[in-house]
Coordinates of C-alpha atoms and ligand atoms in Angstrom, one line a residue:
M1 CA 11.8 -2.7 29.5
T2 CA 11.6 -6.8 30.1
K3 CA 8.4 -8.3 28.5
K4 CA 6.6 -10.2 31.1
I5 CA 6.0 -13.7 30.5
K6 CA 2.4 -14.9 31.2
K7 CA 1.9 -17.9 28.6
I8 CA 4.7 -20.5 27.3
C9 CA 4.3 -23.2 25.0
C10 CA 6.7 -25.9 24.6
I11 CA 7.1 -27.6 21.3
G12 CA 8.0 -31.3 22.5
A13 CA 6.6 -33.1 25.1
G14 CA 9.3 -35.9 25.4
F15 CA 12.1 -36.4 28.1
V16 CA 13.1 -32.9 28.1
G17 CA 10.3 -31.0 27.3
G18 CA 7.5 -33.2 29.7
P19 CA 9.6 -32.8 33.2
T20 CA 11.4 -29.4 32.1
M21 CA 7.7 -27.8 31.8
A22 CA 6.3 -29.5 34.9
V23 CA 8.9 -27.9 36.9
I24 CA 8.5 -24.6 35.2
A25 CA 4.8 -24.6 35.6
D26 CA 5.2 -25.8 39.3
K27 CA 7.8 -23.0 40.1
C28 CA 6.1 -20.5 38.4
P29 CA 2.3 -20.5 39.6
N30 CA 1.0 -17.4 37.6
I31 CA 2.3 -18.6 34.2
I32 CA 0.2 -20.8 31.9
V33 CA 2.5 -23.7 30.3
N34 CA 1.2 -25.3 27.2
V35 CA 2.9 -28.5 26.2
V36 CA 1.8 -29.7 22.7
D37 CA 3.2 -32.5 20.6
I38 CA 2.2 -34.1 17.5
N39 CA 2.2 -37.5 19.0
K40 CA -1.2 -37.9 20.1
E41 CA -0.6 -41.2 21.8
R42 CA 2.1 -39.6 24.1
I43 CA -0.3 -36.6 24.8
K44 CA -3.1 -39.1 25.8
N45 CA -0.4 -40.6 28.0
W46 CA 0.4 -36.9 30.0
N47 CA -3.2 -36.6 30.2
D48 CA -4.2 -40.0 31.4
K49 CA -5.7 -39.9 35.1
D50 CA -3.9 -43.1 35.7
L51 CA -0.3 -41.2 36.9
A52 CA 0.9 -44.9 36.2
K53 CA 0.7 -44.3 32.4
L54 CA 2.6 -41.1 32.1
P55 CA 5.0 -41.9 29.1
I56 CA 8.2 -41.0 31.2
F57 CA 9.3 -42.5 34.4
E58 CA 11.1 -40.3 36.4
P59 CA 11.4 -39.9 40.3
G60 CA 9.3 -37.0 41.8
L61 CA 7.4 -36.0 38.1
K62 CA 4.2 -38.0 39.2
E63 CA 3.9 -35.5 42.2
I64 CA 4.5 -32.5 40.1
I65 CA 2.0 -33.5 37.3
K66 CA -0.7 -34.4 40.1
R67 CA 0.0 -30.8 41.7
C68 CA 0.0 -29.0 38.4
R69 CA -1.9 -30.9 35.4
N70 CA -5.0 -28.5 34.1
K71 CA -4.3 -25.9 36.7
N72 CA -1.1 -24.1 35.2
L73 CA 0.3 -27.2 32.8
F74 CA -1.5 -28.4 29.9
F75 CA -0.9 -31.2 27.5
S76 CA -2.3 -31.0 23.7
S77 CA -1.8 -31.4 20.3
N78 CA -3.0 -28.0 19.5
V79 CA 0.2 -27.0 18.0
E80 CA -1.0 -24.1 16.3
E81 CA -3.2 -22.5 18.7
Q82 CA -1.0 -23.0 21.7
I83 CA 2.1 -21.2 19.2
S84 CA -0.5 -18.3 18.4
S85 CA -1.0 -17.5 21.9
A86 CA 2.4 -17.7 23.7
D87 CA 4.8 -15.1 25.1
M88 CA 7.9 -17.5 24.5
I89 CA 8.3 -20.7 22.8
F90 CA 10.6 -23.6 23.6
I91 CA 11.7 -25.9 21.0
S92 CA 12.3 -29.4 22.5
V93 CA 11.6 -31.7 19.8
N94 CA 14.3 -34.7 18.9
T95 CA 17.3 -33.9 17.2
P96 CA 18.7 -37.3 16.0
T97 CA 21.4 -38.4 14.0
K98 CA 20.7 -38.1 10.6
E99 CA 20.0 -41.5 8.7
R100 CA 20.1 -40.6 5.2
G101 CA 21.7 -38.2 2.9
I102 CA 24.5 -35.6 3.4
G103 CA 26.2 -36.2 7.1
A104 CA 24.3 -39.3 7.5
G105 CA 25.9 -41.1 10.4
Q106 CA 27.1 -37.9 12.2
A107 CA 25.3 -34.6 11.7
S108 CA 21.9 -33.8 13.5
D109 CA 18.7 -34.2 11.8
L110 CA 17.1 -30.5 12.1
K111 CA 13.9 -31.8 10.2
W112 CA 11.8 -31.3 13.4
V113 CA 13.5 -28.0 14.4
E114 CA 13.1 -26.8 10.8
I115 CA 9.2 -27.6 10.8
S116 CA 8.9 -25.9 14.7
A117 CA 10.4 -22.9 13.2
R118 CA 8.1 -22.8 10.3
E119 CA 4.9 -23.2 12.6
I120 CA 6.1 -20.3 14.8
S121 CA 6.7 -18.1 11.8
K122 CA 3.5 -18.9 10.6
F123 CA 1.5 -19.1 13.7
A124 CA 3.0 -16.9 16.3
K125 CA 2.5 -13.2 17.4
S126 CA 5.0 -10.5 16.6
G127 CA 7.4 -10.2 19.5
T128 CA 7.5 -13.9 20.6
I129 CA 10.8 -15.3 22.4
V130 CA 12.1 -18.5 20.6
V131 CA 13.8 -20.4 22.9
E132 CA 16.3 -23.2 21.8
K133 CA 15.8 -26.3 24.2
S134 CA 17.2 -29.1 22.2
T135 CA 20.5 -29.8 22.0
L136 CA 22.0 -28.2 18.5
P137 CA 24.7 -27.9 16.2
V138 CA 26.4 -24.5 16.5
K139 CA 24.8 -21.6 14.4
T140 CA 21.5 -23.5 14.5
A141 CA 20.3 -19.8 15.8
Q142 CA 21.4 -18.8 12.7
T143 CA 18.9 -21.1 10.6
I144 CA 15.8 -20.4 12.8
N145 CA 16.5 -16.8 12.3
N146 CA 16.5 -17.2 8.7
I147 CA 13.2 -19.1 8.6
L148 CA 11.5 -16.2 11.0
K149 CA 12.7 -13.6 8.8
Y150 CA 10.1 -14.8 6.2
S151 CA 7.1 -14.6 8.6
K152 CA 4.7 -12.2 7.7
N153 CA 2.0 -10.1 10.1
N154 CA -0.6 -9.4 6.9
E155 CA -0.5 -12.0 3.9
D156 CA -1.3 -8.8 1.8
D157 CA 1.8 -6.7 2.5
S158 CA 5.2 -8.2 3.0
N159 CA 6.5 -4.9 4.5
L160 CA 4.4 -6.2 7.9
K161 CA 6.8 -8.5 9.1
K162 CA 6.7 -9.8 12.3
K163 CA 10.0 -9.4 14.8
F164 CA 11.1 -12.2 17.0
T165 CA 14.1 -12.9 19.1
V166 CA 15.7 -16.4 19.3
L167 CA 17.5 -17.4 22.4
S168 CA 19.8 -20.7 23.3
N169 CA 18.7 -22.2 26.7
P170 CA 20.0 -25.8 26.4
E171 CA 18.9 -28.4 29.0
F172 CA 21.5 -30.1 31.0
L173 CA 19.4 -32.7 32.9
A174 CA 20.1 -36.5 33.3
E175 CA 17.4 -39.1 33.1
G176 CA 16.9 -40.6 36.1
T177 CA 17.6 -37.3 38.2
A178 CA 15.6 -34.8 36.0
I179 CA 13.6 -33.8 38.6
N180 CA 16.0 -33.1 41.0
D181 CA 18.6 -31.8 38.3
L182 CA 16.0 -29.0 37.1
V183 CA 14.8 -27.9 40.6
N184 CA 19.0 -27.9 41.8
P185 CA 20.9 -26.8 38.5
D186 CA 24.5 -26.6 38.6
R187 CA 24.0 -23.6 36.2
V188 CA 21.2 -22.4 33.9
L189 CA 23.0 -21.2 30.1
I190 CA 21.3 -18.5 28.4
G191 CA 22.9 -17.6 24.8
G192 CA 21.5 -14.3 23.1
E193 CA 22.1 -11.1 21.3
D194 CA 19.0 -9.3 23.1
N195 CA 19.4 -8.2 26.4
E196 CA 15.4 -7.5 27.1
A197 CA 14.7 -11.3 25.8
I198 CA 17.3 -12.4 27.8
N199 CA 16.0 -11.0 30.9
S200 CA 12.3 -12.2 30.2
L201 CA 14.0 -15.5 30.3
K202 CA 15.9 -14.9 33.5
E203 CA 13.3 -13.7 35.1
L204 CA 11.3 -17.2 34.8
Y205 CA 14.6 -19.0 36.2
L206 CA 14.9 -16.6 39.0
N207 CA 11.5 -17.6 40.6
W208 CA 13.5 -20.8 42.0
V209 CA 17.4 -20.3 40.7
D210 CA 19.8 -18.7 42.1
K211 CA 20.7 -15.3 40.0
D212 CA 24.5 -16.2 40.5
K213 CA 23.8 -19.6 38.8
I214 CA 22.4 -18.0 35.6
L215 CA 25.0 -17.4 32.8
T216 CA 24.7 -15.5 29.7
T217 CA 26.9 -15.9 26.6
N218 CA 26.9 -15.0 23.2
L219 CA 24.6 -17.4 20.8
W220 CA 27.1 -19.5 19.8
S221 CA 29.2 -20.0 23.0
S222 CA 25.9 -21.6 24.5
E223 CA 25.0 -23.8 21.8
L224 CA 28.3 -25.1 21.8
S225 CA 28.7 -25.4 25.3
K226 CA 25.8 -27.9 25.5
L227 CA 27.8 -30.0 22.9
I228 CA 31.0 -29.9 24.7
A229 CA 29.7 -30.3 28.1
N230 CA 28.1 -34.0 26.7
A231 CA 31.4 -34.6 24.8
L232 CA 33.6 -34.2 28.0
L233 CA 31.3 -36.5 30.5
A234 CA 31.3 -39.1 27.8
Q235 CA 34.9 -38.9 27.6
R236 CA 35.4 -39.5 31.4
I237 CA 33.4 -42.9 31.2
S238 CA 35.4 -43.9 28.2
S239 CA 38.8 -43.3 29.9
I240 CA 37.9 -45.0 33.1
N241 CA 36.4 -48.1 30.7
S242 CA 39.6 -48.0 29.1
F243 CA 41.2 -48.6 32.4
S244 CA 39.0 -50.9 33.7
A245 CA 40.5 -53.4 31.1
L246 CA 43.7 -52.3 32.2
C247 CA 42.6 -53.3 35.8
E248 CA 41.7 -56.4 35.2
A249 CA 44.7 -57.5 33.1
T250 CA 46.9 -56.4 36.3
D251 CA 45.2 -57.5 39.2
A252 CA 44.0 -53.9 40.3
D253 CA 40.4 -52.9 41.1
I254 CA 38.8 -49.9 39.1
K255 CA 36.6 -48.9 42.2
D256 CA 40.2 -48.3 44.2
V257 CA 41.7 -46.6 41.4
S258 CA 38.3 -44.6 40.7
L259 CA 38.8 -43.4 44.3
A260 CA 42.0 -42.3 44.7
V261 CA 42.3 -40.5 41.3
G262 CA 38.8 -39.1 41.9
L263 CA 39.9 -37.5 45.5
D264 CA 42.1 -35.3 43.4
K265 CA 39.8 -32.2 43.1
R266 CA 41.1 -31.0 40.0
I267 CA 39.8 -34.6 38.5
G268 CA 37.0 -35.0 40.7
K269 CA 34.9 -38.0 41.9
Y270 CA 31.8 -37.8 39.3
F271 CA 31.6 -40.0 36.1
L272 CA 34.3 -42.2 37.1
N273 CA 32.4 -45.4 37.4
A274 CA 33.5 -47.8 35.3
G275 CA 30.4 -49.9 33.3
P276 CA 29.2 -51.3 29.8
G277 CA 29.3 -48.1 28.1
F278 CA 27.5 -45.1 28.2
G279 CA 24.2 -45.1 26.7
G280 CA 21.1 -42.6 26.5
S281 CA 20.1 -40.8 23.3
C282 CA 22.8 -38.3 23.6
F283 CA 26.3 -38.5 24.1
K284 CA 26.8 -40.5 20.7
K285 CA 24.6 -38.5 19.1
D286 CA 26.1 -35.0 20.4
I287 CA 29.6 -36.8 20.0
L288 CA 29.0 -37.5 16.1
N289 CA 27.8 -34.1 15.6
L290 CA 31.0 -32.6 17.1
I291 CA 33.0 -34.7 15.0
Y292 CA 30.7 -33.7 11.6
I293 CA 31.4 -30.2 12.7
C294 CA 35.0 -30.5 13.5
N295 CA 35.4 -32.0 10.1
H296 CA 32.9 -29.2 8.5
Y297 CA 35.7 -26.6 9.9
R298 CA 38.6 -29.1 8.7
L299 CA 39.8 -29.6 12.2
N300 CA 40.3 -33.4 11.5
E301 CA 42.5 -34.1 14.3
V302 CA 40.0 -32.9 16.8
S303 CA 37.4 -35.1 15.0
A304 CA 39.7 -38.1 15.2
Y305 CA 40.2 -37.6 19.1
W306 CA 36.4 -37.6 20.0
Q307 CA 35.9 -40.5 17.5
K308 CA 38.1 -42.3 20.0
V309 CA 35.4 -41.8 22.6
L310 CA 33.0 -43.5 20.4
D311 CA 35.4 -46.4 19.2
V312 CA 36.3 -47.0 23.3
N313 CA 32.5 -47.4 23.9
D314 CA 31.9 -49.4 21.4
W315 CA 34.6 -51.7 22.4
Q316 CA 33.9 -51.7 25.8
Q317 CA 30.2 -53.5 25.1
K318 CA 32.1 -55.7 22.5
R319 CA 34.8 -57.0 24.7
I320 CA 32.3 -58.0 27.7
T321 CA 30.3 -60.1 25.3
T322 CA 33.4 -62.0 24.1
I323 CA 34.1 -62.4 28.0
I324 CA 30.7 -63.6 28.8
V325 CA 30.7 -66.1 26.0
D326 CA 34.5 -67.1 26.9
K327 CA 34.0 -67.9 30.4
L328 CA 30.7 -70.1 29.6
F329 CA 33.0 -72.5 27.6
G330 CA 33.0 -70.6 24.3
T331 CA 29.3 -71.2 23.5
I332 CA 26.1 -69.9 25.0
S333 CA 23.6 -71.5 22.3
G334 CA 20.6 -72.7 23.7
K335 CA 21.8 -71.8 27.3
K336 CA 19.3 -69.6 29.6
L337 CA 20.9 -66.0 30.7
A338 CA 19.4 -63.9 33.2
I339 CA 19.8 -60.2 32.2
F340 CA 19.3 -57.6 35.3
G341 CA 18.4 -54.4 33.5
F342 CA 17.5 -53.3 30.2
A343 CA 17.2 -49.4 30.6
F344 CA 20.2 -47.5 29.9
K345 CA 20.7 -46.6 33.3
A346 CA 19.1 -46.9 36.5
N347 CA 15.5 -45.1 37.3
T348 CA 14.4 -44.6 33.9
N349 CA 12.2 -46.7 31.2
D350 CA 14.5 -45.2 28.7
T351 CA 16.3 -47.7 26.6
R352 CA 17.9 -45.5 23.8
E353 CA 21.2 -46.6 23.0
S354 CA 21.1 -48.8 25.9
P355 CA 24.4 -50.9 26.6
S356 CA 22.1 -53.6 27.7
K357 CA 20.2 -53.6 24.2
N358 CA 23.6 -53.7 22.4
I359 CA 24.6 -56.6 24.8
C360 CA 21.7 -58.6 24.3
L361 CA 21.6 -58.3 20.5
E362 CA 25.0 -59.4 20.7
L363 CA 24.0 -62.8 22.8
L364 CA 21.1 -63.4 20.7
E365 CA 23.4 -63.9 17.7
E366 CA 25.2 -66.3 19.6
G367 CA 22.0 -68.0 20.2
A368 CA 21.5 -67.6 24.1
H369 CA 18.0 -67.7 25.6
L370 CA 17.4 -64.2 27.3
S371 CA 15.1 -63.8 30.2
I372 CA 15.4 -60.1 30.9
Y373 CA 13.9 -58.5 34.1
D374 CA 13.9 -54.6 34.3
P375 CA 11.6 -52.9 36.7
Q376 CA 10.5 -50.5 34.2
V377 CA 11.1 -50.9 30.8
M378 CA 8.0 -52.7 29.1
N379 CA 7.8 -55.7 26.8
H380 CA 6.7 -54.0 23.4
Q381 CA 9.9 -51.8 23.9
I382 CA 12.2 -54.6 24.6
A383 CA 10.5 -56.6 21.4
A384 CA 11.3 -53.2 19.2
D385 CA 14.7 -52.8 20.4
L386 CA 15.5 -56.5 20.1
N387 CA 13.5 -56.4 16.5
M388 CA 12.0 -59.8 17.9
E389 CA 8.6 -60.6 19.5
E390 CA 9.1 -62.2 23.2
R391 CA 8.8 -66.2 23.2
K392 CA 8.5 -68.3 26.4
L393 CA 12.2 -69.8 26.2
L394 CA 10.8 -73.5 26.6
S395 CA 9.5 -72.7 23.1
C396 CA 12.9 -71.3 22.0
D397 CA 14.7 -73.9 19.5
S398 CA 18.8 -74.1 20.5
K399 CA 19.9 -72.5 16.9
S400 CA 18.2 -69.4 17.3
G401 CA 18.2 -67.2 20.2
G402 CA 15.1 -65.7 22.0
W403 CA 14.1 -63.6 25.0
E404 CA 11.5 -63.5 27.4
K405 CA 10.4 -61.0 30.0
A406 CA 10.8 -62.3 33.4
L407 CA 8.1 -60.9 36.2
C408 CA 10.8 -61.0 38.9
K409 CA 14.4 -61.7 39.3
E410 CA 14.1 -65.0 40.6
D411 CA 12.0 -66.2 37.4
A412 CA 14.9 -64.7 35.3
V413 CA 17.5 -66.7 37.3
K414 CA 15.7 -70.2 37.5
D415 CA 17.8 -72.9 35.7
S416 CA 19.7 -69.9 34.1
D417 CA 23.9 -70.6 33.4
A418 CA 24.5 -66.9 34.6
I419 CA 23.4 -63.4 36.0
I420 CA 24.4 -60.5 33.9
I421 CA 23.9 -57.2 36.0
L422 CA 23.7 -54.7 32.9
T423 CA 22.1 -51.5 34.7
E424 CA 22.5 -50.5 38.2
W425 CA 18.8 -50.4 39.4
E426 CA 19.2 -50.3 43.4
E427 CA 17.3 -53.7 43.5
F428 CA 20.6 -55.5 42.0
K429 CA 22.6 -54.3 44.8
V430 CA 21.6 -56.5 47.2
I431 CA 20.9 -60.2 46.3
D432 CA 20.3 -63.7 48.3
W433 CA 23.1 -65.5 46.4
D434 CA 22.6 -68.6 48.8
L435 CA 19.0 -68.8 47.3
Y436 CA 20.1 -67.9 43.4
S437 CA 22.7 -70.3 43.8
S438 CA 20.5 -73.2 44.4
L439 CA 17.7 -72.1 41.6
M440 CA 20.7 -72.5 38.7
R441 CA 22.8 -74.3 36.8
S442 CA 25.9 -75.0 37.9
P443 CA 28.8 -73.8 37.6
S444 CA 27.0 -70.6 38.0
W445 CA 28.1 -67.2 36.9
V446 CA 27.4 -63.6 37.8
F447 CA 29.0 -61.0 35.5
D448 CA 28.6 -57.6 36.9
T449 CA 29.2 -55.1 34.2
R450 CA 28.2 -52.2 36.7
Y451 CA 30.5 -53.3 39.8
I452 CA 27.3 -52.9 42.0
C453 CA 27.3 -56.6 43.7
N454 CA 29.1 -57.6 47.2
L455 CA 31.4 -59.9 44.9
K456 CA 32.4 -61.6 48.5
E457 CA 29.4 -62.9 49.0
A458 CA 28.9 -63.9 45.7
K459 CA 31.6 -66.2 45.9
N460 CA 31.0 -67.7 49.4
S461 CA 27.8 -68.7 48.1
G462 CA 29.5 -70.7 44.9
F463 CA 29.4 -68.1 42.0
N464 CA 31.8 -67.4 39.5
V465 CA 32.4 -64.1 39.4
W466 CA 33.6 -61.3 36.8
C467 CA 33.2 -57.7 37.4
V468 CA 34.3 -55.0 35.1
G469 CA 37.7 -53.6 36.2
Y470 CA 38.0 -56.4 38.8
G471 CA 41.1 -57.9 38.5
K472 CA 41.0 -61.0 41.0
Ligands
LIG501 P1 12.1 -36.8 22.5 O1 11.8 -37.9 21.7 O2 11.9 -37.8 24.1 O3 11.0 -35.9 22.0 C1 10.7 -35.3 21.4 C2 9.2 -34.9 21.2 O4 9.0 -33.8 20.5 C3 8.8 -35.9 20.5 O5 7.6 -36.5 21.1 C4 8.1 -35.8 19.0 O6 6.9 -36.3 19.0 C5 8.1 -34.1 19.4 N1 8.2 -33.1 18.2 C6 9.0 -33.5 16.9 N2 8.5 -32.6 16.4 C7 7.4 -32.0 16.8 C8 6.7 -30.7 16.0 N3 6.9 -30.3 14.6 N4 5.5 -30.3 16.6 C9 5.3 -30.9 18.1 N5 5.8 -32.2 18.4 C10 7.0 -32.5 17.8 O7 13.4 -36.1 22.6 P2 14.0 -35.7 24.2 O8 15.0 -36.6 24.6 O9 12.9 -35.0 25.1 O10 15.0 -34.7 23.5 C11 14.7 -33.2 23.1 C12 16.0 -32.7 22.8 O11 16.3 -32.3 24.1 C13 17.0 -33.3 22.0 O12 17.7 -32.0 21.0 C14 18.1 -33.7 23.1 O13 19.4 -33.7 22.4 C15 18.0 -33.0 23.9 N6 18.1 -33.3 25.4 C16 17.7 -34.5 26.0 C17 18.1 -35.0 27.3 C18 17.6 -36.0 27.6 O14 18.0 -36.5 29.0 N7 16.8 -36.8 27.0 C19 18.4 -34.0 28.1 C20 19.2 -33.0 27.5 C21 18.8 -32.7 26.3
LIG502 C1 23.5 -37.1 30.1 C2 24.2 -35.8 30.8 O1 24.6 -36.7 32.0 C3 23.2 -34.6 31.0 O2 23.6 -33.3 31.4 C4 22.7 -34.1 29.2 O3 21.7 -33.1 29.8 C5 22.0 -35.0 28.8 O4 22.9 -36.7 29.0 C6 21.8 -34.7 27.3 O5 22.1 -34.1 27.0 O6 20.9 -35.9 27.1 P1 21.9 -38.9 30.6 O7 22.3 -39.4 29.7 O8 20.6 -39.0 30.7 O9 22.5 -37.2 30.9 O10 22.5 -39.6 31.9 P2 23.7 -39.8 32.7 O11 24.1 -40.2 33.9 O12 24.8 -38.7 31.8 O13 24.5 -41.3 32.2 C7 24.8 -41.4 30.5 C8 25.4 -42.8 30.6 O14 26.4 -43.2 31.0 C9 24.7 -43.7 31.2 O15 24.6 -45.1 30.4 C10 25.2 -44.3 32.3 O16 25.1 -45.7 33.1 C11 26.6 -44.2 32.0 N1 27.8 -43.9 33.3 C12 27.4 -42.3 33.7 C13 28.6 -44.6 33.5 O17 28.9 -45.3 32.8 N2 29.5 -44.4 34.5 C14 29.3 -42.8 35.0 O18 30.1 -42.9 35.8 C15 28.5 -41.9 34.6

């Protein structure tokens, strides 16, 4: 018989836990959804009356929070209490790359997953379904099961063990489109061995997802599919970025090439936009993890192949910095540069592994003065990422670089030598080139690393133009 789920607990109120649970609560009004996090500041922001203070910016999220919060969706730090009353627990904690010890720089750090499993083992009731929502190395369910195996129903009687079922249910949402991705997923993947538990999770999704889109596999295929999906997506970006350099060298145009090749159904049109390399918290981390796993199984050719995808990504970012310095007469020391965009992609305030951050760090190293405009990223985040406090540019000396946050695009552009477009925010697509040209020093440059500008218009207004993958 399928167990009816009445109460869910999600451990981790981050970029995945927050939006995913908000959508579940919205689509399943009869289920109580409790999202817990040890980060009290984050929980405070999730509960703030002022919806502008939500810790995550995602189009459509505010509206759902307004509808469901404190009705059937609750955010709290009562981890123990919410774990103990749940029928189903999602583990949605961070799984970053290990920084120290064995596997440092490659393997996933599963510390937070292990802590969650131990908490579940201690506080959850017998029969609770445990769902891996975090992205995990293949075989992690085994580790979680090994921890849960030692749980006891009664401290005095070690024979009275609790029973748990572990399922894998990886998340495929992309930031910036998370709500739409959750509401209309391409597929929902459930891995497991216990049909009853699988059906309980399936029933939850059937509240809004078509049954044909729900795929069930064994645990290991599910865990591994998530890593492989991210690797294949990242590989497409490295491929197109490698060709962007070839287009620049041969007077071809990467936009035409992407269109021409993408029209072949076997190739497909998505993820063929050349840019400053992929960012975000997952592609790099997940490929590193895949490399670590391949090395573990002595599949050295396979790991070398995927390492190249990461190498090309780094190379693209360094290549762009070099071009900027070259075009600006070989030195940017003391020059003001307008940076358009700091988030790793449009429609998010997330800066993890942002190509903009990496390129800004290199420009600062060259002594540039950066005036950074981004509609969503806060000053304190930029300061943390650049490891440097904000200083008004007038007070920067010309030897060491510095940065300030511009309140608007015009402030960033004024007296600058170049505009560098690093995030594809909608508002960067239409620019008053004549106005900007009059505000800037001559010769004025635009470096469009996302290929989103009207290059002809920019040239007509007197700009020198460099655009990724654009050969002329
Ligand atoms: P995140 O860092 O934004 O959120 C994780 C949260 O878990 C943090 O707020 C942290 O405080 C909390 N946490 C850690 N240990 C805890 C514990 N023991 N008890 C309670 N809370 C705890 O991370 P994220 O971006 O939401 O990613 C989470 C997982 O989902 C990762 O494995 C990631 O690879 C995967 N994923 C992320 C995305 C994405 O777009 N960000 C998409 C798909 C999958
Ligand atoms: C990605 C995947 O798309 C999700 O399916 C996955 O769930 C998620 O990782 C994860 O596991 O975390 P995300 O990183 O949020 O989602 O965003 P993407 O849209 O994939 O963009 C990643 C990076 O690639 C961004 O820096 C983006 O600008 C860049 N990109 C994307 C390109 O340079 N070109 C493209 O054509 C597409």
